[in-house]
Backbone as JSON Lines, residues from 0, in Angstrom:
{"i":0,"aa":"M","n":[117.42,91.2,79.78],"ca":[116.1,91.23,80.39],"c":[116.16,90.58,81.77]}
{"i":1,"aa":"P","n":[115.7,91.27,82.83],"ca":[115.77,90.67,84.17],"c":[114.85,89.46,84.29]}
{"i":2,"aa":"E","n":[115.17,88.59,85.25],"ca":[114.37,87.38,85.44],"c":[113.12,87.64,86.26]}
{"i":3,"aa":"W","n":[112.94,88.83,86.79],"ca":[111.77,89.16,87.59],"c":[110.87,90.11,86.83]}
{"i":4,"aa":"Q","n":[109.61,90.09,87.18],"ca":[108.63,91.04,86.64],"c":[108.0,91.75,87.82]}
{"i":5,"aa":"T","n":[108.0,93.06,87.76],"ca":[107.36,93.82,88.83],"c":[106.09,94.46,88.29]}
{"i":6,"aa":"D","n":[105.13,94.62,89.16],"ca":[103.83,95.18,88.79],"c":[103.57,96.41,89.65]}
{"i":7,"aa":"P","n":[103.45,97.6,89.03],"ca":[103.23,98.81,89.81],"c":[101.9,98.83,90.56]}
{"i":8,"aa":"R","n":[100.99,97.92,90.22],"ca":[99.7,97.84,90.92],"c":[99.79,96.98,92.18]}
{"i":9,"aa":"V","n":[100.99,96.44,92.41],"ca":[101.22,95.63,93.62],"c":[102.18,96.4,94.52]}
{"i":10,"aa":"G","n":[101.71,96.72,95.73],"ca":[102.53,97.42,96.7],"c":[103.14,96.46,97.7]}
{"i":11,"aa":"F","n":[104.26,96.86,98.27],"ca":[104.98,96.05,99.26],"c":[105.28,96.96,100.45]}
{"i":12,"aa":"Y","n":[104.68,96.68,101.59],"ca":[104.88,97.49,102.8],"c":[105.73,96.68,103.77]}
{"i":13,"aa":"P","n":[107.03,96.99,103.87],"ca":[107.92,96.22,104.74],"c":[108.04,96.82,106.13]}
{"i":14,"aa":"G","n":[108.35,95.96,107.08],"ca":[108.59,96.43,108.44],"c":[108.9,95.27,109.35]}
{"i":15,"aa":"T","n":[109.35,95.59,110.54],"ca":[109.59,94.57,111.56],"c":[108.29,94.28,112.3]}
{"i":16,"aa":"F","n":[107.5,95.31,112.52],"ca":[106.17,95.18,113.15],"c":[106.26,94.43,114.48]}
{"i":17,"aa":"D","n":[107.1,94.95,115.36],"ca":[107.37,94.31,116.65],"c":[107.0,95.24,117.79]}
{"i":18,"aa":"P","n":[105.71,95.39,118.09],"ca":[104.53,94.76,117.5],"c":[103.88,95.67,116.45]}
{"i":19,"aa":"V","n":[102.85,95.1,115.79],"ca":[102.06,95.9,114.85],"c":[101.21,96.88,115.67]}
{"i":20,"aa":"T","n":[101.24,98.14,115.25],"ca":[100.52,99.19,115.97],"c":[99.35,99.7,115.13]}
{"i":21,"aa":"F","n":[98.51,100.52,115.76],"ca":[97.43,101.16,115.01],"c":[97.99,102.05,113.91]}
{"i":22,"aa":"G","n":[99.18,102.61,114.12],"ca":[99.83,103.41,113.07],"c":[100.16,102.58,111.85]}
{"i":23,"aa":"H","n":[100.72,101.38,112.07],"ca":[100.99,100.47,110.94],"c":[99.7,100.11,110.22]}
{"i":24,"aa":"L","n":[98.68,99.78,110.99],"ca":[97.41,99.36,110.4],"c":[96.75,100.49,109.62]}
{"i":25,"aa":"D","n":[96.94,101.72,110.06],"ca":[96.42,102.87,109.33],"c":[97.09,102.96,107.96]}
{"i":26,"aa":"I","n":[98.41,102.81,107.91],"ca":[99.14,102.85,106.63],"c":[98.7,101.68,105.75]}
{"i":27,"aa":"I","n":[98.58,100.49,106.32],"ca":[98.15,99.31,105.55],"c":[96.76,99.51,104.99]}
{"i":28,"aa":"D","n":[95.85,100.01,105.8],"ca":[94.48,100.24,105.36],"c":[94.46,101.23,104.19]}
{"i":29,"aa":"R","n":[95.15,102.33,104.33],"ca":[95.15,103.35,103.28],"c":[95.87,102.87,102.03]}
{"i":30,"aa":"A","n":[96.99,102.16,102.2],"ca":[97.73,101.65,101.04],"c":[96.93,100.58,100.3]}
{"i":31,"aa":"S","n":[96.19,99.77,101.03],"ca":[95.42,98.69,100.38],"c":[94.33,99.26,99.48]}
{"i":32,"aa":"A","n":[93.92,100.49,99.72],"ca":[92.93,101.14,98.86],"c":[93.58,101.7,97.59]}
{"i":33,"aa":"L","n":[94.91,101.83,97.59],"ca":[95.62,102.41,96.45],"c":[96.13,101.37,95.46]}
{"i":34,"aa":"F","n":[96.25,100.13,95.89],"ca":[96.84,99.08,95.06],"c":[95.85,97.95,94.82]}
{"i":35,"aa":"D","n":[96.03,97.25,93.71],"ca":[95.22,96.06,93.45],"c":[95.52,95.0,94.5]}
{"i":36,"aa":"R","n":[96.78,94.96,94.92],"ca":[97.24,93.99,95.91],"c":[98.3,94.65,96.78]}
{"i":37,"aa":"L","n":[98.24,94.42,98.07],"ca":[99.25,94.94,98.98],"c":[99.88,93.77,99.73]}
{"i":38,"aa":"L","n":[101.18,93.67,99.63],"ca":[101.93,92.66,100.35],"c":[102.55,93.32,101.58]}
{"i":39,"aa":"V","n":[102.29,92.78,102.73],"ca":[102.89,93.28,103.96],"c":[104.05,92.34,104.28]}
{"i":40,"aa":"G","n":[105.26,92.85,104.14],"ca":[106.46,92.05,104.35],"c":[106.98,92.21,105.76]}
{"i":41,"aa":"V","n":[106.9,91.15,106.54],"ca":[107.37,91.16,107.93],"c":[108.83,90.68,107.92]}
{"i":42,"aa":"A","n":[109.73,91.59,108.27],"ca":[111.16,91.3,108.2],"c":[111.66,90.57,109.44]}
{"i":43,"aa":"V","n":[112.58,89.64,109.23],"ca":[113.22,88.95,110.35],"c":[113.93,89.99,111.22]}
{"i":44,"aa":"N","n":[114.81,90.78,110.64],"ca":[115.48,91.92,111.27],"c":[116.04,91.64,112.66]}
{"i":45,"aa":"E","n":[116.94,90.68,112.74],"ca":[117.55,90.32,114.03],"c":[118.36,91.47,114.63]}
{"i":46,"aa":"G","n":[118.78,92.42,113.8],"ca":[119.53,93.57,114.29],"c":[118.74,94.42,115.27]}
{"i":47,"aa":"K","n":[117.41,94.35,115.18],"ca":[116.56,95.1,116.11],"c":[116.22,94.3,117.37]}
{"i":48,"aa":"H","n":[116.67,93.07,117.46],"ca":[116.4,92.2,118.61],"c":[114.91,92.19,118.95]}
{"i":49,"aa":"P","n":[114.09,91.67,118.05],"ca":[112.63,91.7,118.27],"c":[112.21,90.97,119.55]}
{"i":50,"aa":"L","n":[111.2,91.51,120.18],"ca":[110.58,90.88,121.34],"c":[109.81,89.64,120.89]}
{"i":51,"aa":"L","n":[109.12,89.76,119.76],"ca":[108.27,88.69,119.24],"c":[109.0,87.93,118.14]}
{"i":52,"aa":"T","n":[108.75,86.64,118.06],"ca":[109.36,85.84,117.0],"c":[108.74,86.22,115.66]}
{"i":53,"aa":"L","n":[109.4,85.83,114.59],"ca":[108.84,86.09,113.26],"c":[107.47,85.43,113.13]}
{"i":54,"aa":"E","n":[107.33,84.21,113.61],"ca":[106.05,83.5,113.51],"c":[104.95,84.25,114.27]}
{"i":55,"aa":"E","n":[105.28,84.75,115.45],"ca":[104.3,85.52,116.23],"c":[103.91,86.81,115.51]}
{"i":56,"aa":"R","n":[104.89,87.48,114.93],"ca":[104.6,88.73,114.22],"c":[103.78,88.48,112.96]}
{"i":57,"aa":"L","n":[104.07,87.39,112.26],"ca":[103.28,87.04,111.07],"c":[101.83,86.73,111.45]}
{"i":58,"aa":"E","n":[101.65,85.91,112.47],"ca":[100.3,85.54,112.91],"c":[99.53,86.76,113.39]}
{"i":59,"aa":"M","n":[100.2,87.6,114.19],"ca":[99.58,88.81,114.71],"c":[99.17,89.73,113.55]}
{"i":60,"aa":"M","n":[100.05,89.9,112.57],"ca":[99.74,90.77,111.43],"c":[98.57,90.2,110.63]}
{"i":61,"aa":"R","n":[98.57,88.9,110.38],"ca":[97.46,88.29,109.63],"c":[96.14,88.51,110.35]}
{"i":62,"aa":"Q","n":[96.16,88.33,111.64],"ca":[94.95,88.52,112.45],"c":[94.47,89.97,112.36]}
{"i":63,"aa":"E","n":[95.37,90.91,112.48],"ca":[94.99,92.33,112.48],"c":[94.52,92.79,111.11]}
{"i":64,"aa":"V","n":[95.2,92.39,110.03],"ca":[94.78,92.87,108.7],"c":[93.48,92.21,108.25]}
{"i":65,"aa":"S","n":[93.14,91.07,108.83],"ca":[91.88,90.41,108.45],"c":[90.67,91.27,108.84]}
{"i":66,"aa":"K","n":[90.87,92.22,109.74],"ca":[89.78,93.1,110.2],"c":[89.62,94.34,109.32]}
{"i":67,"aa":"L","n":[90.54,94.56,108.39],"ca":[90.52,95.78,107.58],"c":[89.54,95.67,106.41]}
{"i":68,"aa":"P","n":[89.02,96.8,105.92],"ca":[88.03,96.79,104.84],"c":[88.5,96.11,103.55]}
{"i":69,"aa":"H","n":[89.78,96.25,103.2],"ca":[90.3,95.66,101.96],"c":[91.14,94.42,102.24]}
{"i":70,"aa":"A","n":[90.78,93.66,103.27],"ca":[91.57,92.5,103.68],"c":[91.79,91.51,102.54]}
{"i":71,"aa":"D","n":[90.84,91.44,101.62],"ca":[90.97,90.5,100.5],"c":[92.09,90.89,99.54]}
{"i":72,"aa":"R","n":[92.59,92.1,99.63],"ca":[93.69,92.57,98.76],"c":[95.05,92.47,99.45]}
{"i":73,"aa":"I","n":[95.05,92.06,100.71],"ca":[96.27,92.1,101.51],"c":[96.8,90.69,101.76]}
{"i":74,"aa":"E","n":[98.1,90.54,101.55],"ca":[98.77,89.27,101.84],"c":[99.95,89.56,102.76]}
{"i":75,"aa":"V","n":[100.12,88.75,103.77],"ca":[101.21,88.92,104.73],"c":[102.25,87.84,104.48]}
{"i":76,"aa":"L","n":[103.51,88.25,104.39],"ca":[104.59,87.28,104.17],"c":[105.82,87.7,104.96]}
{"i":77,"aa":"G","n":[106.64,86.73,105.29],"ca":[107.88,87.01,106.0],"c":[109.03,87.05,105.02]}
{"i":78,"aa":"F","n":[110.08,87.79,105.38],"ca":[111.28,87.77,104.54],"c":[112.53,88.0,105.38]}
{"i":79,"aa":"D","n":[113.63,87.41,104.91],"ca":[114.91,87.54,105.62],"c":[116.03,87.9,104.65]}
{"i":80,"aa":"T","n":[115.65,88.6,103.58],"ca":[116.59,88.98,102.54],"c":[116.69,90.5,102.47]}
{"i":81,"aa":"L","n":[117.51,90.95,101.57],"ca":[117.56,92.37,101.24],"c":[116.17,92.78,100.75]}
{"i":82,"aa":"L","n":[115.72,93.95,101.12],"ca":[114.38,94.41,100.74],"c":[114.16,94.3,99.24]}
{"i":83,"aa":"V","n":[115.12,94.75,98.45],"ca":[114.95,94.73,97.0],"c":[114.7,93.31,96.49]}
{"i":84,"aa":"D","n":[115.36,92.33,97.08],"ca":[115.16,90.94,96.66],"c":[113.77,90.44,97.04]}
{"i":85,"aa":"A","n":[113.3,90.81,98.22],"ca":[111.96,90.41,98.65],"c":[110.9,91.04,97.75]}
{"i":86,"aa":"V","n":[111.08,92.31,97.41],"ca":[110.11,93.01,96.56],"c":[110.08,92.38,95.17]}
{"i":87,"aa":"R","n":[111.25,92.14,94.6],"ca":[111.31,91.51,93.27],"c":[110.69,90.11,93.3]}
{"i":88,"aa":"K","n":[111.06,89.32,94.29],"ca":[110.54,87.95,94.39],"c":[109.02,87.96,94.47]}
{"i":89,"aa":"A","n":[108.47,88.94,95.18],"ca":[107.02,89.04,95.34],"c":[106.33,89.62,94.1]}
{"i":90,"aa":"G","n":[107.11,90.2,93.19],"ca":[106.53,90.77,91.98],"c":[105.92,92.15,92.17]}
{"i":91,"aa":"A","n":[106.24,92.79,93.28],"ca":[105.7,94.13,93.55],"c":[106.5,95.17,92.77]}
{"i":92,"aa":"G","n":[105.84,96.26,92.42],"ca":[106.51,97.33,91.7],"c":[106.67,98.59,92.52]}
{"i":93,"aa":"T","n":[106.09,98.59,93.72],"ca":[106.1,99.8,94.55],"c":[106.31,99.42,96.01]}
{"i":94,"aa":"V","n":[107.23,100.13,96.65],"ca":[107.44,99.99,98.09],"c":[106.68,101.11,98.77]}
{"i":95,"aa":"V","n":[105.94,100.77,99.79],"ca":[105.15,101.75,100.56],"c":[105.86,101.97,101.89]}
{"i":96,"aa":"R","n":[106.03,103.25,102.25],"ca":[106.63,103.59,103.53],"c":[105.78,104.64,104.22]}
{"i":97,"aa":"G","n":[105.66,104.53,105.52],"ca":[104.92,105.51,106.3],"c":[105.87,106.53,106.89]}
{"i":98,"aa":"L","n":[105.43,107.76,106.95],"ca":[106.24,108.84,107.52],"c":[105.5,109.49,108.68]}
{"i":99,"aa":"R","n":[106.16,109.56,109.84],"ca":[105.57,110.22,111.0],"c":[106.11,111.64,111.16]}
{"i":100,"aa":"S","n":[107.36,111.84,110.75],"ca":[108.02,113.12,111.04],"c":[109.1,113.4,110.01]}
{"i":101,"aa":"G","n":[109.72,114.57,110.15],"ca":[110.83,114.93,109.27],"c":[112.0,113.98,109.42]}
{"i":102,"aa":"G","n":[112.22,113.48,110.63],"ca":[113.29,112.49,110.85],"c":[113.05,111.23,110.05]}
{"i":103,"aa":"D","n":[111.8,110.78,110.02],"ca":[111.45,109.62,109.2],"c":[111.75,109.9,107.74]}
{"i":104,"aa":"F","n":[111.4,111.12,107.29],"ca":[111.62,111.46,105.88],"c":[113.1,111.39,105.53]}
{"i":105,"aa":"D","n":[113.96,111.92,106.39],"ca":[115.4,111.89,106.11],"c":[115.89,110.44,105.96]}
{"i":106,"aa":"F","n":[115.52,109.59,106.91],"ca":[115.93,108.19,106.85],"c":[115.34,107.49,105.63]}
{"i":107,"aa":"E","n":[114.04,107.66,105.43],"ca":[113.35,106.96,104.35],"c":[113.8,107.43,102.97]}
{"i":108,"aa":"S","n":[114.17,108.7,102.84],"ca":[114.65,109.17,101.54],"c":[116.01,108.56,101.22]}
{"i":109,"aa":"Q","n":[116.85,108.35,102.24],"ca":[118.12,107.65,102.02],"c":[117.88,106.2,101.61]}
{"i":110,"aa":"L","n":[116.97,105.54,102.31],"ca":[116.62,104.16,101.98],"c":[116.06,104.07,100.57]}
{"i":111,"aa":"S","n":[115.18,105.0,100.22],"ca":[114.58,105.03,98.89],"c":[115.64,105.23,97.81]}
{"i":112,"aa":"G","n":[116.61,106.11,98.09],"ca":[117.69,106.34,97.14],"c":[118.52,105.09,96.9]}
{"i":113,"aa":"A","n":[118.82,104.37,97.97],"ca":[119.58,103.12,97.84],"c":[118.78,102.09,97.06]}
{"i":114,"aa":"L","n":[117.49,101.99,97.37],"ca":[116.62,101.05,96.66],"c":[116.58,101.39,95.17]}
{"i":115,"aa":"R","n":[116.5,102.67,94.85],"ca":[116.43,103.11,93.46],"c":[117.71,102.75,92.7]}
{"i":116,"aa":"R","n":[118.86,102.84,93.39],"ca":[120.12,102.47,92.74],"c":[120.2,100.97,92.49]}
{"i":117,"aa":"L","n":[119.67,100.2,93.43],"ca":[119.7,98.74,93.28],"c":[118.63,98.22,92.33]}
{"i":118,"aa":"A","n":[117.49,98.91,92.29],"ca":[116.35,98.43,91.5],"c":[115.59,99.63,90.92]}
{"i":119,"aa":"P","n":[116.07,100.19,89.81],"ca":[115.42,101.38,89.25],"c":[113.98,101.14,88.81]}
{"i":120,"aa":"E","n":[113.61,99.89,88.65],"ca":[112.24,99.58,88.21],"c":[111.23,99.63,89.36]}
{"i":121,"aa":"I","n":[111.71,99.73,90.59],"ca":[110.83,99.74,91.76],"c":[110.69,101.17,92.28]}
{"i":122,"aa":"E","n":[109.45,101.61,92.42],"ca":[109.15,102.95,92.91],"c":[108.9,102.89,94.41]}
{"i":123,"aa":"T","n":[109.11,104.0,95.09],"ca":[108.78,104.11,96.51],"c":[107.75,105.22,96.67]}
{"i":124,"aa":"V","n":[106.69,104.95,97.44],"ca":[105.71,105.99,97.76],"c":[105.67,106.14,99.28]}
{"i":125,"aa":"F","n":[105.47,107.38,99.7],"ca":[105.39,107.69,101.12],"c":[103.97,108.09,101.47]}
{"i":126,"aa":"L","n":[103.46,107.53,102.55],"ca":[102.16,107.94,103.09],"c":[102.41,108.59,104.44]}
{"i":127,"aa":"L","n":[101.87,109.78,104.62],"ca":[102.0,110.45,105.91],"c":[101.1,109.76,106.93]}
{"i":128,"aa":"S","n":[101.63,109.56,108.1],"ca":[100.82,108.98,109.18],"c":[99.65,109.91,109.48]}
{"i":129,"aa":"S","n":[98.53,109.31,109.78],"ca":[97.39,110.11,110.23],"c":[97.78,110.79,111.53]}
{"i":130,"aa":"E","n":[97.2,111.95,111.78],"ca":[97.62,112.77,112.91],"c":[97.64,112.01,114.24]}
{"i":131,"aa":"G","n":[96.68,111.18,114.47],"ca":[96.61,110.45,115.74],"c":[97.68,109.4,115.92]}
{"i":132,"aa":"H","n":[98.45,109.12,114.87],"ca":[99.46,108.05,114.94],"c":[100.89,108.56,114.77]}
{"i":133,"aa":"R","n":[101.08,109.85,114.74],"ca":[102.41,110.4,114.45],"c":[103.42,110.16,115.57]}
{"i":134,"aa":"T","n":[102.95,109.88,116.75],"ca":[103.88,109.63,117.86],"c":[103.96,108.15,118.21]}
{"i":135,"aa":"T","n":[103.33,107.31,117.42],"ca":[103.31,105.88,117.7],"c":[104.51,105.19,117.05]}
{"i":136,"aa":"A","n":[105.26,104.46,117.85],"ca":[106.38,103.66,117.36],"c":[106.41,102.37,118.17]}
{"i":137,"aa":"S","n":[106.72,101.27,117.52],"ca":[106.76,99.98,118.21],"c":[107.69,100.0,119.41]}
{"i":138,"aa":"R","n":[108.84,100.63,119.27],"ca":[109.8,100.66,120.38],"c":[109.23,101.4,121.59]}
{"i":139,"aa":"I","n":[108.44,102.45,121.33],"ca":[107.81,103.19,122.43],"c":[106.74,102.33,123.09]}
{"i":140,"aa":"V","n":[105.97,101.61,122.28],"ca":[104.93,100.72,122.82],"c":[105.57,99.68,123.74]}
{"i":141,"aa":"K","n":[106.67,99.08,123.3],"ca":[107.35,98.07,124.13],"c":[107.89,98.68,125.42]}
{"i":142,"aa":"E","n":[108.42,99.88,125.34],"ca":[108.95,100.53,126.54],"c":[107.84,100.85,127.53]}
{"i":143,"aa":"I","n":[106.72,101.35,127.03],"ca":[105.57,101.63,127.91],"c":[105.11,100.34,128.59]}
{"i":144,"aa":"A","n":[105.03,99.26,127.8],"ca":[104.6,97.96,128.35],"c":[105.6,97.45,129.39]}
{"i":145,"aa":"R","n":[106.9,97.6,129.11],"ca":[107.93,97.15,130.07],"c":[107.8,97.85,131.41]}
{"i":146,"aa":"L","n":[107.35,99.11,131.35],"ca":[107.23,99.91,132.57],"c":[105.82,99.9,133.14]}
{"i":147,"aa":"D","n":[105.04,98.87,132.75],"ca":[103.69,98.65,133.25],"c":[102.7,99.76,132.88]}
{"i":148,"aa":"G","n":[102.95,100.43,131.76],"ca":[102.01,101.44,131.29],"c":[100.93,100.83,130.42]}
{"i":149,"aa":"D","n":[99.91,101.61,130.14],"ca":[98.77,101.17,129.34],"c":[99.06,101.39,127.86]}
{"i":150,"aa":"I","n":[99.08,100.31,127.07],"ca":[99.38,100.41,125.64],"c":[98.12,100.29,124.77]}
{"i":151,"aa":"S","n":[96.95,100.32,125.4],"ca":[95.7,100.09,124.66],"c":[95.38,101.16,123.62]}
{"i":152,"aa":"S","n":[95.96,102.33,123.71],"ca":[95.7,103.35,122.69],"c":[96.65,103.23,121.5]}
{"i":153,"aa":"F","n":[97.6,102.29,121.57],"ca":[98.58,102.11,120.5],"c":[98.4,100.82,119.72]}
{"i":154,"aa":"V","n":[97.85,99.79,120.39],"ca":[97.72,98.46,119.78],"c":[96.38,97.85,120.16]}
{"i":155,"aa":"S","n":[95.97,96.84,119.39],"ca":[94.71,96.16,119.7],"c":[94.85,95.35,120.99]}
{"i":156,"aa":"E","n":[93.72,94.92,121.5],"ca":[93.7,94.11,122.73],"c":[94.49,92.82,122.55]}
{"i":157,"aa":"D","n":[94.34,92.17,121.4],"ca":[95.06,90.92,121.15],"c":[96.57,91.15,121.11]}
{"i":158,"aa":"V","n":[96.99,92.22,120.44],"ca":[98.42,92.53,120.37],"c":[98.94,92.87,121.76]}
{"i":159,"aa":"A","n":[98.19,93.67,122.51],"ca":[98.61,94.03,123.87],"c":[98.79,92.78,124.72]}
{"i":160,"aa":"S","n":[97.86,91.84,124.63],"ca":[97.96,90.6,125.42],"c":[99.22,89.83,125.07]}
{"i":161,"aa":"L","n":[99.54,89.74,123.78],"ca":[100.73,89.02,123.36],"c":[102.0,89.71,123.87]}
{"i":162,"aa":"V","n":[102.07,91.02,123.7],"ca":[103.25,91.78,124.16],"c":[103.42,91.62,125.67]}
{"i":163,"aa":"L","n":[102.35,91.81,126.42],"ca":[102.43,91.7,127.88],"c":[102.82,90.29,128.31]}
{"i":164,"aa":"S","n":[102.29,89.3,127.62],"ca":[102.63,87.91,127.92],"c":[104.13,87.65,127.69]}
{"i":165,"aa":"K","n":[104.66,88.19,126.6],"ca":[106.09,88.01,126.3],"c":[106.96,88.7,127.35]}
{"i":166,"aa":"L","n":[106.42,89.75,127.95],"ca":[107.15,90.48,128.99],"c":[106.89,89.91,130.39]}
{"i":167,"aa":"G","n":[106.07,88.85,130.47],"ca":[105.76,88.24,131.75],"c":[104.78,89.05,132.58]}
{"i":168,"aa":"R","n":[103.92,89.81,131.88],"ca":[102.92,90.63,132.56],"c":[101.53,90.22,132.1]}
{"i":169,"aa":"R","n":[100.54,90.66,132.84],"ca":[99.15,90.39,132.45],"c":[98.46,91.7,132.12]}
{"i":170,"aa":"A","n":[97.5,91.6,131.2],"ca":[96.71,92.78,130.84],"c":[95.9,93.21,132.06]}
{"i":171,"aa":"T","n":[95.74,94.52,132.2],"ca":[94.97,95.03,133.34],"c":[93.57,95.4,132.91]}
């Protein structure tokens, strides 16, 4: 008998969220309506060389999810372990992933297959991005900001201010 208990009514939505975008918040909002509890796992993910520190990303995520209709069902936590270990430790039974395109599906299905081999008790569900968010990616938002473009259609005003500040720019 494993030492962990997972609950299929608890979802776990992992990501680097560097920064959190309206696309991420759309998935979080919709997933929070599907589960009794949704855990948003903010990954350290040093391999991606985040612009924002883990603490900044956690604070930013907490601030943004507090505005959502089901905020009382959402908990934000950081993790620096293998995804399967973070999910088990949190007691979640389902991993939530957002899909923007066929390319996302190919990558996410491989990830889901690996997760299934490591933890057959954990299910993965995919939510398609809403049409208005299918082209939104954190890396694109950062690139637009680096080149002095307007990121207000991708992120909230607070997130934009933080990103621009980290890049040594001011909001226009």
